[in-house]
Short mmCIF file of C-alpha atoms in Angstrom, two decimals:
data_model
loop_
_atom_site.label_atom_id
_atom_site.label_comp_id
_atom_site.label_asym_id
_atom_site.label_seq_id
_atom_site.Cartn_x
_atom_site.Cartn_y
_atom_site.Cartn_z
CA UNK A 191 9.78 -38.15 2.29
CA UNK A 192 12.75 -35.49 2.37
CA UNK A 193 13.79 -36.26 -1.14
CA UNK A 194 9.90 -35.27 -2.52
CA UNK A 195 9.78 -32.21 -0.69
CA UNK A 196 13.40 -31.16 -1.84
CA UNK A 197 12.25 -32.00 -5.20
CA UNK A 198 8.85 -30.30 -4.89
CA UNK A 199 10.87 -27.27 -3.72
CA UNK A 200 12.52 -27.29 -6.60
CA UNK A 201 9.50 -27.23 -9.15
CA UNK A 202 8.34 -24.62 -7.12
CA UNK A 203 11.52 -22.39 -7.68
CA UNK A 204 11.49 -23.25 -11.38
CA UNK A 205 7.78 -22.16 -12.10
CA UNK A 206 8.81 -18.95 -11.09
CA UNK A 207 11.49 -18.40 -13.25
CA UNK A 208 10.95 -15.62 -15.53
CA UNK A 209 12.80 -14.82 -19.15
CA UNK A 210 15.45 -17.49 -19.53
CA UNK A 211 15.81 -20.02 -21.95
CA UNK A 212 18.43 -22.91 -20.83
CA UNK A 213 18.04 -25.71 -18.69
CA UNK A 214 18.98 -25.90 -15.04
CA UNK A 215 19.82 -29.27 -13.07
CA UNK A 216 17.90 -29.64 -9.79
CA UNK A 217 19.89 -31.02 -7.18
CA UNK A 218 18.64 -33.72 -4.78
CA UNK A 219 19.04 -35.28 -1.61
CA UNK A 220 20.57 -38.27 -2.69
CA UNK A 221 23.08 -37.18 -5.06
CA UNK A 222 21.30 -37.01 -8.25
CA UNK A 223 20.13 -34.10 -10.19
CA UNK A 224 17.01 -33.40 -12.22
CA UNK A 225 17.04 -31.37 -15.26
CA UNK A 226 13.93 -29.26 -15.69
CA UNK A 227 13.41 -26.68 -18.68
CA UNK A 228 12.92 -22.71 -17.63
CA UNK A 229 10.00 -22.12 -19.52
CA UNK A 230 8.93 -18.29 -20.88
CA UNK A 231 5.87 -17.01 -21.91
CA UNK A 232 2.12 -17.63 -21.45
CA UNK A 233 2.84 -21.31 -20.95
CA UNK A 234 5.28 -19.95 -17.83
CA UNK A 235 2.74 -17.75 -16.67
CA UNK A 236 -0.16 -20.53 -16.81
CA UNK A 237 1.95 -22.89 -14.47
CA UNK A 238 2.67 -19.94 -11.91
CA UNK A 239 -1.51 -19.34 -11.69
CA UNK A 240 -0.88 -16.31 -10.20
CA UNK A 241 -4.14 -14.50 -10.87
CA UNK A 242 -2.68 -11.43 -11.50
CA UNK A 243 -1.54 -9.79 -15.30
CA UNK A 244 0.28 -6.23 -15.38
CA UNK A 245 -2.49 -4.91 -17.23
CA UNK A 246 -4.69 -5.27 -13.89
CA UNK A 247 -2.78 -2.56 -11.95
CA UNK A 248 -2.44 1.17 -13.21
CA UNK A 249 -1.64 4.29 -12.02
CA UNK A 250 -3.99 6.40 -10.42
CA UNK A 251 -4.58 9.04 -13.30
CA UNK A 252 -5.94 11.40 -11.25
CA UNK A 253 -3.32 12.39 -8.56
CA UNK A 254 -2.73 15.29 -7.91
CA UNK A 255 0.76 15.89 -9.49
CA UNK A 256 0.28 14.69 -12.84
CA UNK A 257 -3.64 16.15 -13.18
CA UNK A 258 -4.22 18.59 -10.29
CA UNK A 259 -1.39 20.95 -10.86
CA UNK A 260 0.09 19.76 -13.76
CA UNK A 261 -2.47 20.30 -16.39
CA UNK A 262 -4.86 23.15 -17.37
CA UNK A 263 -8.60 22.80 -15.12
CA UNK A 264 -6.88 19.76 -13.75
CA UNK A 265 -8.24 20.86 -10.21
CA UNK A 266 -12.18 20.76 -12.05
CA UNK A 267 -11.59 17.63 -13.52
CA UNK A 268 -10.39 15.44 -10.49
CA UNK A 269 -13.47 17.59 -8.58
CA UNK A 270 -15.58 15.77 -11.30
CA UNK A 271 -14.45 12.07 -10.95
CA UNK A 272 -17.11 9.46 -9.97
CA UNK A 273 -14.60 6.60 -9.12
CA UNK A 274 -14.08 6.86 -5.30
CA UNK A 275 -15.13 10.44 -4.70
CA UNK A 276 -17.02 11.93 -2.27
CA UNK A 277 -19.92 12.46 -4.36
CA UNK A 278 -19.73 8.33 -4.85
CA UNK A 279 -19.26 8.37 -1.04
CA UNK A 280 -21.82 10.52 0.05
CA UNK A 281 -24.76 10.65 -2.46
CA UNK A 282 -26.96 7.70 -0.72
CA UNK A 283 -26.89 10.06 2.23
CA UNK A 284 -27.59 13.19 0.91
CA UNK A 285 -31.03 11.62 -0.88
CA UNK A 286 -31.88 10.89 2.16
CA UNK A 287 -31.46 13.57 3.55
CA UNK A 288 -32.68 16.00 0.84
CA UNK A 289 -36.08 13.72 1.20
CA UNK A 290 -36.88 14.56 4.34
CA UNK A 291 -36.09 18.24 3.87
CA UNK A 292 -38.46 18.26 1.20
CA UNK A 293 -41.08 16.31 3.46
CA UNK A 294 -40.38 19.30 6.34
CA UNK A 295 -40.60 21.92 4.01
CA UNK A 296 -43.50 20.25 2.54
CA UNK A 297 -45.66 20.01 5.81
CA UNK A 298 -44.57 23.49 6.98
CA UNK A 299 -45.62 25.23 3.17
CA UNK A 300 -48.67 23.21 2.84
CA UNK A 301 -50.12 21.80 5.64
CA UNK A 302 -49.58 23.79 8.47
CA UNK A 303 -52.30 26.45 9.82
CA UNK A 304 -50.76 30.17 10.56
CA UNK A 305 -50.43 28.67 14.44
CA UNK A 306 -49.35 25.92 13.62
CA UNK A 307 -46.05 27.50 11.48
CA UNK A 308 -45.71 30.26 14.50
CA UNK A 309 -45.02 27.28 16.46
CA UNK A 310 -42.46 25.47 14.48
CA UNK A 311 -40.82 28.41 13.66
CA UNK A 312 -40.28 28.72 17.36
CA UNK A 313 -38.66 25.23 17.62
CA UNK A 314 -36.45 25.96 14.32
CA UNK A 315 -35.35 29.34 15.51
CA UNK A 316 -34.42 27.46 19.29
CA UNK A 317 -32.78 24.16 17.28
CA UNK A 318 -30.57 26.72 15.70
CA UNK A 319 -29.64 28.95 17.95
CA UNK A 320 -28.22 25.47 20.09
CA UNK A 321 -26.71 24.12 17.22
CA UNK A 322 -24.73 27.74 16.62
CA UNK A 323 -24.14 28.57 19.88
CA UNK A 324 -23.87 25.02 22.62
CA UNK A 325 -20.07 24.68 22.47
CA UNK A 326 -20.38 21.12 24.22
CA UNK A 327 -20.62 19.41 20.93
CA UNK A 328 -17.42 21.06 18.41
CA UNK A 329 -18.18 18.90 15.42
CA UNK A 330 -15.70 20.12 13.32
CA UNK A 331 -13.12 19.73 15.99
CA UNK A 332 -13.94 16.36 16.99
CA UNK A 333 -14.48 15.09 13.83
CA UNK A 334 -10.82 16.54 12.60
CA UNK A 335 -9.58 14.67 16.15
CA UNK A 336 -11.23 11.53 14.30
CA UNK A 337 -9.92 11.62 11.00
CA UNK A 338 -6.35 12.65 11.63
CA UNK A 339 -6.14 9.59 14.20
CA UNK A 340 -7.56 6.99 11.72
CA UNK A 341 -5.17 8.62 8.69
CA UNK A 342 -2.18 8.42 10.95
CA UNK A 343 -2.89 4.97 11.66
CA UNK A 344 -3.77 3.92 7.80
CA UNK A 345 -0.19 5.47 6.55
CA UNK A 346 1.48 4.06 9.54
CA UNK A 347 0.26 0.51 8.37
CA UNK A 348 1.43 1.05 4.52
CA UNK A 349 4.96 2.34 6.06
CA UNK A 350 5.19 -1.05 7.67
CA UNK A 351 4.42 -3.27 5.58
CA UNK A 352 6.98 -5.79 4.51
CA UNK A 353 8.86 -5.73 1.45
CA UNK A 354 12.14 -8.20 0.63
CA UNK A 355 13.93 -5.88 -1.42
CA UNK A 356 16.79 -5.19 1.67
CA UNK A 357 17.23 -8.90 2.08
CA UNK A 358 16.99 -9.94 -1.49
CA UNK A 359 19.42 -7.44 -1.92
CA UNK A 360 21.88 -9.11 0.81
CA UNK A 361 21.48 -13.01 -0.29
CA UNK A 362 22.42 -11.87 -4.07
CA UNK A 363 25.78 -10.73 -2.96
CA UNK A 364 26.48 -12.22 0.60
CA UNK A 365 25.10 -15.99 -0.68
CA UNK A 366 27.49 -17.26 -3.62
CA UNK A 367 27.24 -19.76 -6.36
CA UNK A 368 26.52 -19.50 -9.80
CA UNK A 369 25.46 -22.86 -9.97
CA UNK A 370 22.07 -24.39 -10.13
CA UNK A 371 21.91 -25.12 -5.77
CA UNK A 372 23.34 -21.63 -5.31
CA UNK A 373 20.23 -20.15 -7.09
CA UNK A 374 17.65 -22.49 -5.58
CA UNK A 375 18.99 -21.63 -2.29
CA UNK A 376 18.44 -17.54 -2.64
CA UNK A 377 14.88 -18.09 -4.35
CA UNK A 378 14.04 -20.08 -1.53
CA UNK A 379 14.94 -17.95 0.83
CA UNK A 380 13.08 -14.90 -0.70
CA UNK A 381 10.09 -17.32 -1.79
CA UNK A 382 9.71 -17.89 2.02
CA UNK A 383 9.74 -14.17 2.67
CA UNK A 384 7.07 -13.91 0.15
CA UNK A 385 4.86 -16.95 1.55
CA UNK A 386 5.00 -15.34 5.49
CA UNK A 387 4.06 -12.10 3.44
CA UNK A 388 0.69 -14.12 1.76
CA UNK A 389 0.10 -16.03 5.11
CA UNK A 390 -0.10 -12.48 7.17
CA UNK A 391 -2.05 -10.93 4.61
CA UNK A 392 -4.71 -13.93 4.04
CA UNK A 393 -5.33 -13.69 8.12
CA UNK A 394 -5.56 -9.36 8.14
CA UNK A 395 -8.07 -9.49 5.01
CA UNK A 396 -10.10 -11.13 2.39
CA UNK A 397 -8.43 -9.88 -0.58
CA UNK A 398 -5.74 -12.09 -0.29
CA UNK A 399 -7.87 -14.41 1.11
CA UNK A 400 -10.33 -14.49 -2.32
CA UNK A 401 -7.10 -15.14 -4.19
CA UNK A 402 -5.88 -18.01 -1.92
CA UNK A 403 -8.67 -19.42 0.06
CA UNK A 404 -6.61 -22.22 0.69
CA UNK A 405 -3.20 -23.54 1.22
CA UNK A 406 -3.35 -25.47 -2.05
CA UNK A 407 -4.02 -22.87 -3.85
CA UNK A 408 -0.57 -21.65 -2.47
CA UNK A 409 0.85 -24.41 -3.70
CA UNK A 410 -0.15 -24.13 -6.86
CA UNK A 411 0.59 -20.84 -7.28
CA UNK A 412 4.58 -22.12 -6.86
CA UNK A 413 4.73 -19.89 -3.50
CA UNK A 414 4.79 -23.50 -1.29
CA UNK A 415 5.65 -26.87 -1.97
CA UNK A 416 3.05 -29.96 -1.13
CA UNK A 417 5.92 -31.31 1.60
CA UNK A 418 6.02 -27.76 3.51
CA UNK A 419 1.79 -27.61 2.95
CA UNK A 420 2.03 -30.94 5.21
CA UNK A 421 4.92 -29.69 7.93
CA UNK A 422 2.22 -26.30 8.07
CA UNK A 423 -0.75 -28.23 8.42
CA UNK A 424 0.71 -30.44 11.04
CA UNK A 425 1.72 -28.13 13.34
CA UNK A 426 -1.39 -26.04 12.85
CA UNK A 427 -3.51 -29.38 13.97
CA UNK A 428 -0.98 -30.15 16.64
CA UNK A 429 1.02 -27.29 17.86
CA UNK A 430 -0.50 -24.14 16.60
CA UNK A 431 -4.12 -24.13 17.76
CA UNK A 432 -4.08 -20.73 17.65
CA UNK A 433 -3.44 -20.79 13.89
CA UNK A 434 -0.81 -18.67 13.79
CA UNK A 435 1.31 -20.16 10.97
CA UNK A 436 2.95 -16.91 9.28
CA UNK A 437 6.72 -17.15 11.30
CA UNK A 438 7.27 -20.43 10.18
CA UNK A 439 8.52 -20.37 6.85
CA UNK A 440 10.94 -17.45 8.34
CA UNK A 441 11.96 -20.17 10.70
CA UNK A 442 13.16 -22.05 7.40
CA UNK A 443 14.77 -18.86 6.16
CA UNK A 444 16.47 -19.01 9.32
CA UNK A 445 17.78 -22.20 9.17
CA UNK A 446 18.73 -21.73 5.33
CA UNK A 447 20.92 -19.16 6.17
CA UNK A 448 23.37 -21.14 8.65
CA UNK A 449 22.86 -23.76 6.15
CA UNK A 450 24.04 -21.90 3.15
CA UNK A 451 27.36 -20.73 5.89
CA UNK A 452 27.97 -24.09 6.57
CA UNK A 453 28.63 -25.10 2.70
CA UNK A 454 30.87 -21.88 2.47
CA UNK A 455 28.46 -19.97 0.74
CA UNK A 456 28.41 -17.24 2.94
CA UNK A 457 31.69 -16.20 4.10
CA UNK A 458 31.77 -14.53 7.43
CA UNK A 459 29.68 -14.54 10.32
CA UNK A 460 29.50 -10.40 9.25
CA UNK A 461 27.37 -11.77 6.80
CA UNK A 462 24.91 -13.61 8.34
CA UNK A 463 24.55 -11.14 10.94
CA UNK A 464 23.21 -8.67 8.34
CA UNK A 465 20.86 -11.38 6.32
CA UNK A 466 19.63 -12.33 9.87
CA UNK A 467 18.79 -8.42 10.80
CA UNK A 468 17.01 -8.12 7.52
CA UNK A 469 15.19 -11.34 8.44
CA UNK A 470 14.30 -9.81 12.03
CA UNK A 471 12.63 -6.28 10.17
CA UNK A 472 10.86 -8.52 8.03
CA UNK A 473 9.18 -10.53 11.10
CA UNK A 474 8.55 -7.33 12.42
CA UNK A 475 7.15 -5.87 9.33
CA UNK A 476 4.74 -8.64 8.94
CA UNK A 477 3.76 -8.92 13.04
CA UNK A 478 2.73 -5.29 12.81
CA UNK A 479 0.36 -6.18 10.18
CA UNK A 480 -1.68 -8.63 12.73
CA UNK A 481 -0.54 -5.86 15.56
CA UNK A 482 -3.11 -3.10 13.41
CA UNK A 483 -5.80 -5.52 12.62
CA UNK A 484 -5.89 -6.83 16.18
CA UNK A 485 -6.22 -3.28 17.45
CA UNK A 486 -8.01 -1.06 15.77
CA UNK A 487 -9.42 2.81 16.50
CA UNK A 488 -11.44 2.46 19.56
CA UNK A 489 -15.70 1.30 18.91
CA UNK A 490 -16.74 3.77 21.40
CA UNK A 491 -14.42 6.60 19.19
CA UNK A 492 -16.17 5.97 16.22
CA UNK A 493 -19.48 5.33 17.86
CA UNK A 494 -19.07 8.98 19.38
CA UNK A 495 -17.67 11.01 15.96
CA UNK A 496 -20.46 9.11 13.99
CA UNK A 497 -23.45 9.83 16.49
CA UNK A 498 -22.34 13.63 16.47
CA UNK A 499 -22.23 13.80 12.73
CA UNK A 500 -25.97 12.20 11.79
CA UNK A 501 -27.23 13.73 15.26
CA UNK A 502 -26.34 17.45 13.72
CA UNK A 503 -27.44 17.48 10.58
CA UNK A 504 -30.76 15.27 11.61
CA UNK A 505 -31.13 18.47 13.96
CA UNK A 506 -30.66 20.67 11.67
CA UNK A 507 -33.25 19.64 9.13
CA UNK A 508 -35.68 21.21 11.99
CA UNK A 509 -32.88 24.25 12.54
CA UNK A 510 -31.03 26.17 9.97
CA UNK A 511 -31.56 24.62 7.00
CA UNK A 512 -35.30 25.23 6.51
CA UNK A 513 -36.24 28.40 5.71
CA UNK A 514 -38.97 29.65 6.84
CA UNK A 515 -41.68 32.76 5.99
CA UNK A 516 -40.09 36.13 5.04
CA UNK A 517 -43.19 37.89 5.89
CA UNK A 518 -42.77 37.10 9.71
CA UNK A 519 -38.83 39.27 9.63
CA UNK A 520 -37.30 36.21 11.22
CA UNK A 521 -33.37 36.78 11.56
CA UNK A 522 -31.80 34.71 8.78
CA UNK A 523 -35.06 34.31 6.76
CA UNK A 524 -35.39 37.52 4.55
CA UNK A 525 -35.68 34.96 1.40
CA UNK A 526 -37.09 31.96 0.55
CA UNK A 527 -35.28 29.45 -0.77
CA UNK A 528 -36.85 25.89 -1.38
CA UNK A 529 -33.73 24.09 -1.74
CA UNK A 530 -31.13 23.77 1.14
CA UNK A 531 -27.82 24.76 -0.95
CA UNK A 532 -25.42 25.96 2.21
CA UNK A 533 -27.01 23.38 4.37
CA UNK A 534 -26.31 20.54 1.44
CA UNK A 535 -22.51 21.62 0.66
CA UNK A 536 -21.94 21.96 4.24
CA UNK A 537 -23.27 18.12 4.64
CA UNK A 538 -21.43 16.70 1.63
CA UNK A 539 -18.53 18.13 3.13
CA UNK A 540 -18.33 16.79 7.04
CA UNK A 541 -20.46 13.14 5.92
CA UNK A 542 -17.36 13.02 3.03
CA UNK A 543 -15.20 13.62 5.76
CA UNK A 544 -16.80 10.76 8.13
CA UNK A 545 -16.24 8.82 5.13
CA UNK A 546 -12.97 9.31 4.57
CA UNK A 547 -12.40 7.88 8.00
CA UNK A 548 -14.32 4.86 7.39
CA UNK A 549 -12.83 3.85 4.45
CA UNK A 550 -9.42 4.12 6.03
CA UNK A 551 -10.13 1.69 9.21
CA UNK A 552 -9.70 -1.65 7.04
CA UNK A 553 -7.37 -0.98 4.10
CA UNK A 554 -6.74 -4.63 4.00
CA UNK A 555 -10.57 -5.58 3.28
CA UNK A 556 -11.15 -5.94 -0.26
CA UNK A 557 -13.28 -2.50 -0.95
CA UNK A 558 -12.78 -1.04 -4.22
CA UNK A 559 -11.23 2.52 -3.94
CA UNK A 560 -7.88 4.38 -3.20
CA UNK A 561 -7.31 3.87 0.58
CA UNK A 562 -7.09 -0.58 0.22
CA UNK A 563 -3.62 -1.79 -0.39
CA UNK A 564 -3.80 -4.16 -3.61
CA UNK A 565 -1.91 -6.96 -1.15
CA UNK A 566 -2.33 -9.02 -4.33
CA UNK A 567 -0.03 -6.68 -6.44
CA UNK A 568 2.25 -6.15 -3.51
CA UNK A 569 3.09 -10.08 -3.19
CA UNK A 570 3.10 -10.29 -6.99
CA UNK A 571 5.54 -7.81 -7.26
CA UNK A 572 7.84 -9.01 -4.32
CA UNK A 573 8.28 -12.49 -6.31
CA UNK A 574 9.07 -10.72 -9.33
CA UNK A 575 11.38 -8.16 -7.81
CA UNK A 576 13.14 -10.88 -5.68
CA UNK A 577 13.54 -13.40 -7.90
CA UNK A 578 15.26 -11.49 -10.09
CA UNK A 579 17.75 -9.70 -7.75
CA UNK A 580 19.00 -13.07 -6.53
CA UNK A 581 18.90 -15.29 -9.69
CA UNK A 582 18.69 -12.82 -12.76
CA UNK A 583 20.90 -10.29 -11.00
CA UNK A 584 23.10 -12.28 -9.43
CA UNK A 585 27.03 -11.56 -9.82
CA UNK A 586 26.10 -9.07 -12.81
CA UNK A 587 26.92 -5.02 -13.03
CA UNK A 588 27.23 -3.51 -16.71
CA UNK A 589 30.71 -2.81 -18.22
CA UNK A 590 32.94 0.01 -16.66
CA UNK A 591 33.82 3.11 -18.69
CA UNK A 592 35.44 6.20 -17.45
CA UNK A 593 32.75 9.04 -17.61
CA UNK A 594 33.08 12.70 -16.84
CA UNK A 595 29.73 13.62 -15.16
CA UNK A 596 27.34 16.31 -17.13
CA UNK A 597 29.43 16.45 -19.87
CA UNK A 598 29.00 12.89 -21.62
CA UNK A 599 30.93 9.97 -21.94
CA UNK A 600 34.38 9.55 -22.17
CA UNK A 601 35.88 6.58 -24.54
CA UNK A 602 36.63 3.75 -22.64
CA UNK A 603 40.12 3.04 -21.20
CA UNK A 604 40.90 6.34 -21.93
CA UNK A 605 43.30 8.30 -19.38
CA UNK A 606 43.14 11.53 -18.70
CA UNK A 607 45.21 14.02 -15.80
CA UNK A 608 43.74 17.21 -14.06
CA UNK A 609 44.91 19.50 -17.06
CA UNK A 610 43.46 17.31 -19.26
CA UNK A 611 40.27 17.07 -17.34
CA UNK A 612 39.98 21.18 -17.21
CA UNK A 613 40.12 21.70 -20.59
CA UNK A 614 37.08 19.60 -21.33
CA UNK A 615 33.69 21.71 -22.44
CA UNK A 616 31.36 21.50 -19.67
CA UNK A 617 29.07 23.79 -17.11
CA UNK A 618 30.79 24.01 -14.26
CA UNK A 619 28.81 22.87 -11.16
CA UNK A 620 29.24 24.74 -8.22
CA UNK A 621 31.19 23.77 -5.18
CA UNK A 622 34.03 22.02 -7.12
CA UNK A 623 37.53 22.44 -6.76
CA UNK A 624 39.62 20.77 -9.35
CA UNK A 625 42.77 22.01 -8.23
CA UNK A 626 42.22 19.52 -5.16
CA UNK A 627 41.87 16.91 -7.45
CA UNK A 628 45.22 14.72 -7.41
CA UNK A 629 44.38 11.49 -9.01
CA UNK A 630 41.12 11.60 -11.77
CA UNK A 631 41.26 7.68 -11.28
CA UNK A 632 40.72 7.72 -7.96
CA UNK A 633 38.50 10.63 -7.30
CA UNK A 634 36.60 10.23 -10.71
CA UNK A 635 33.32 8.62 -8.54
CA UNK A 636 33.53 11.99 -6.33
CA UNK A 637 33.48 14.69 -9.10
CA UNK A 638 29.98 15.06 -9.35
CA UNK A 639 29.40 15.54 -5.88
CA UNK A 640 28.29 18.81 -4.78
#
């Protein structure tokens, strides 16, 4: 039973190999060693099953330093975008509620006798003199209250979500070994980073969730072997009847780590301090994903901003917006206007901001616009980015040369003293001495400080 989940481990850390060409030999329990091809290519990218090409992701085109600032009318064109805008946001509403101005306005033009329109002028001029005047409900105030909470709490979710960069980072220098258990050993550890990452993110949303509904699909996407599927689901049905299966592959990180010390791979207990404090922000990282979906922005908070919101402007379909007979020298009503262009900008405006809100609660659902986090990408990235920092990047920097900053570079091997140095064509940056420069050897990494 250990040997085929060792063994399964390693097919999983193989199918997500990326550009190499040799062979590797997979080390086993019992001695023996399995050679498996690293394959490149589509085929490579078939096995992984992924679900996920570059292509899928690009930029945003339309933020605002590369089209807002940056080019001529750039302001006008981002105004004019469909794709996730407010006019996308809020146009259902505003039918609606242009109908049933046109249904008021209708009834008071047409159907109304003179006594009857003296009368509901009456209750317009009264609705809008409490909508200008009653203090007791400050939209704009506690709708801004609203929206600043639920944005502080939608960047404070991105900012904490967890990336293995820092630890992948650690394990390719502190873990050594060039050879073939070395490497498994540091893609395992990241590839269990990675599979808490999916396991928190499939139980905050259904993004991840569509993409791996189950933990097979896991498996096949190389992120879990079919011997740790069985040690999950066991402890799930026995231990865990809470579900909460996310901290264990961290658990095996864990355990990895001493592991890796106790072969010698790791050479201080400096070391292992660090990888485990990585380890710990990670955990964190990915409990404060469950910590925002498990608390959210009050009901009765939104319930309140919300019933303010439609409650205003459903007012003021009676109030300010219609406009009523010139002839009778009401204040505000010297023309007449049959469509409601103040009233309509100022509702496209505070239901765009309500919607801004609303789109921010969830960012983990799987909505299509800017404010969801593409979880998908994220983890597809993170096995990318990891994999190669700790196998492709492993014990590799580029060849030295001597270089003199903002000036070019200097031939390789080439010595040069602080005479030397000063008679070199350059532009002088400001704030450096070269008189206190003693040794050019020494000091050469400091000269383009400033």
């Amino acid at each position: 039973m250990e040997e085929n989940r060792v063994a399964g481990s390693a097919h999983s850390v193989v199918s997500s190999i990326g550009q190499m060409s040799d062979d590797i030999d997979i080390p086993l329990l019992n001695g023996e060693s399995e050679t498996i091809a690293r394959q490149t290519g589509p085929k490579l990218d078939q096995q992984r099953n992924l679900q996920y090409t570059g292509g899928e992701y690009k930029e945003n085109p339309f933020n605002c330093k590369r089209s807002a600032f940056s080019k001529p009318f750039g302001l006008c064109k981002m105004l004019f975008r469909w794709r996730s805008s407010i006019w996308q946001s809020t146009l259902a509403e505003l039918f609606v509620y242009l109908v049933f101005f046109m249904l008021i306005s209708a009834t008071y033009r047409l159907v109304l006798t003179d006594p009857q329109k003296r009368v509901f002028e009456k209750i317009s001029l009264l609705t809008t003199w409490n909508l200008k005047n009653i203090t007791c409900i400050p939209l704009g105030l506690v709708l801004g209250f609203y929206v600043t909470t639920v944005y502080n709490r939608w960047w404070g979710m991105w900012n904490t979500l967890p990336w293995p960069d820092r630890f992948a980072i650690l394990a390719s220098s502190t873990v050594l070994g060039d050879d073939s258990e070395g490497s498994l050993i540091r893609r395992s550890m990241v590839r269990y980073l990675n599979l808490s990452f999916a396991f928190s993110a499939i139980g905050c949303g259904k993004r991840m969730r569509k993409v791996y509904p189950t933990l097979q699909d896991l498996v096949d996407a190389g992120l879990m072997t079919q011997g740790e599927k069985m040690v999950i689901k066991e402890a799930m049905s026995g231990m865990l009847q809470h579900n909460s299966s996310w901290w264990i592959p961290m658990t095996w990180c864990s355990n990895l780590i001493i592991h890796a010390q106790e072969q010698g791979r790791i050479k201080n207990d400096r070391m292992v301090q660090l990888l485990m404090t990585e380890l710990l922000a990670y955990r964190q990282a990915c409990a404060h994903m469950f910590d925002f979906d498990m608390v959210g922005v009050p009901l009765i908070y939104t319930q309140v901003v919300t019933l303010a919101v439609y409650t205003f402007f459903a007012l003021s379909l009676v109030g300010f917006s219609q406009y009523l007979d010139p002839s009778q020298g009401l204040e505000g009503n010297q023309f007449d206007l049959y469509f409601p262009v103040f009233s309509a900008l100022l509702f496209i405006v505070m239901v765009g901001w309500l919607k801004v809100a609303g789109k921010m609660l969830n960012p983990y659902g799987d909505g299509d616009g800017d404010f969801m986090y593409d979880v998908v990408w994220i983890l597809h990235r993170n096995v990318e980015v990891g994999n190669h920092m700790v196998d492709d990047a492993y014990n590799f920097f580029p060849p030295l040369e001597w270089t003199v900053p903002l000036t070019g570079t200097v031939t390789p091997g080439r010595k040069f003293d602080r005479e030397q140095l000063e008679k070199l064509p350059r532009k002088r940056t400001p704030g450096i001495d070269l008189s206190r420069i003693d040794s050019v050897q020494i000091n050469i990494g400091q000269y383009s400080s400033v």
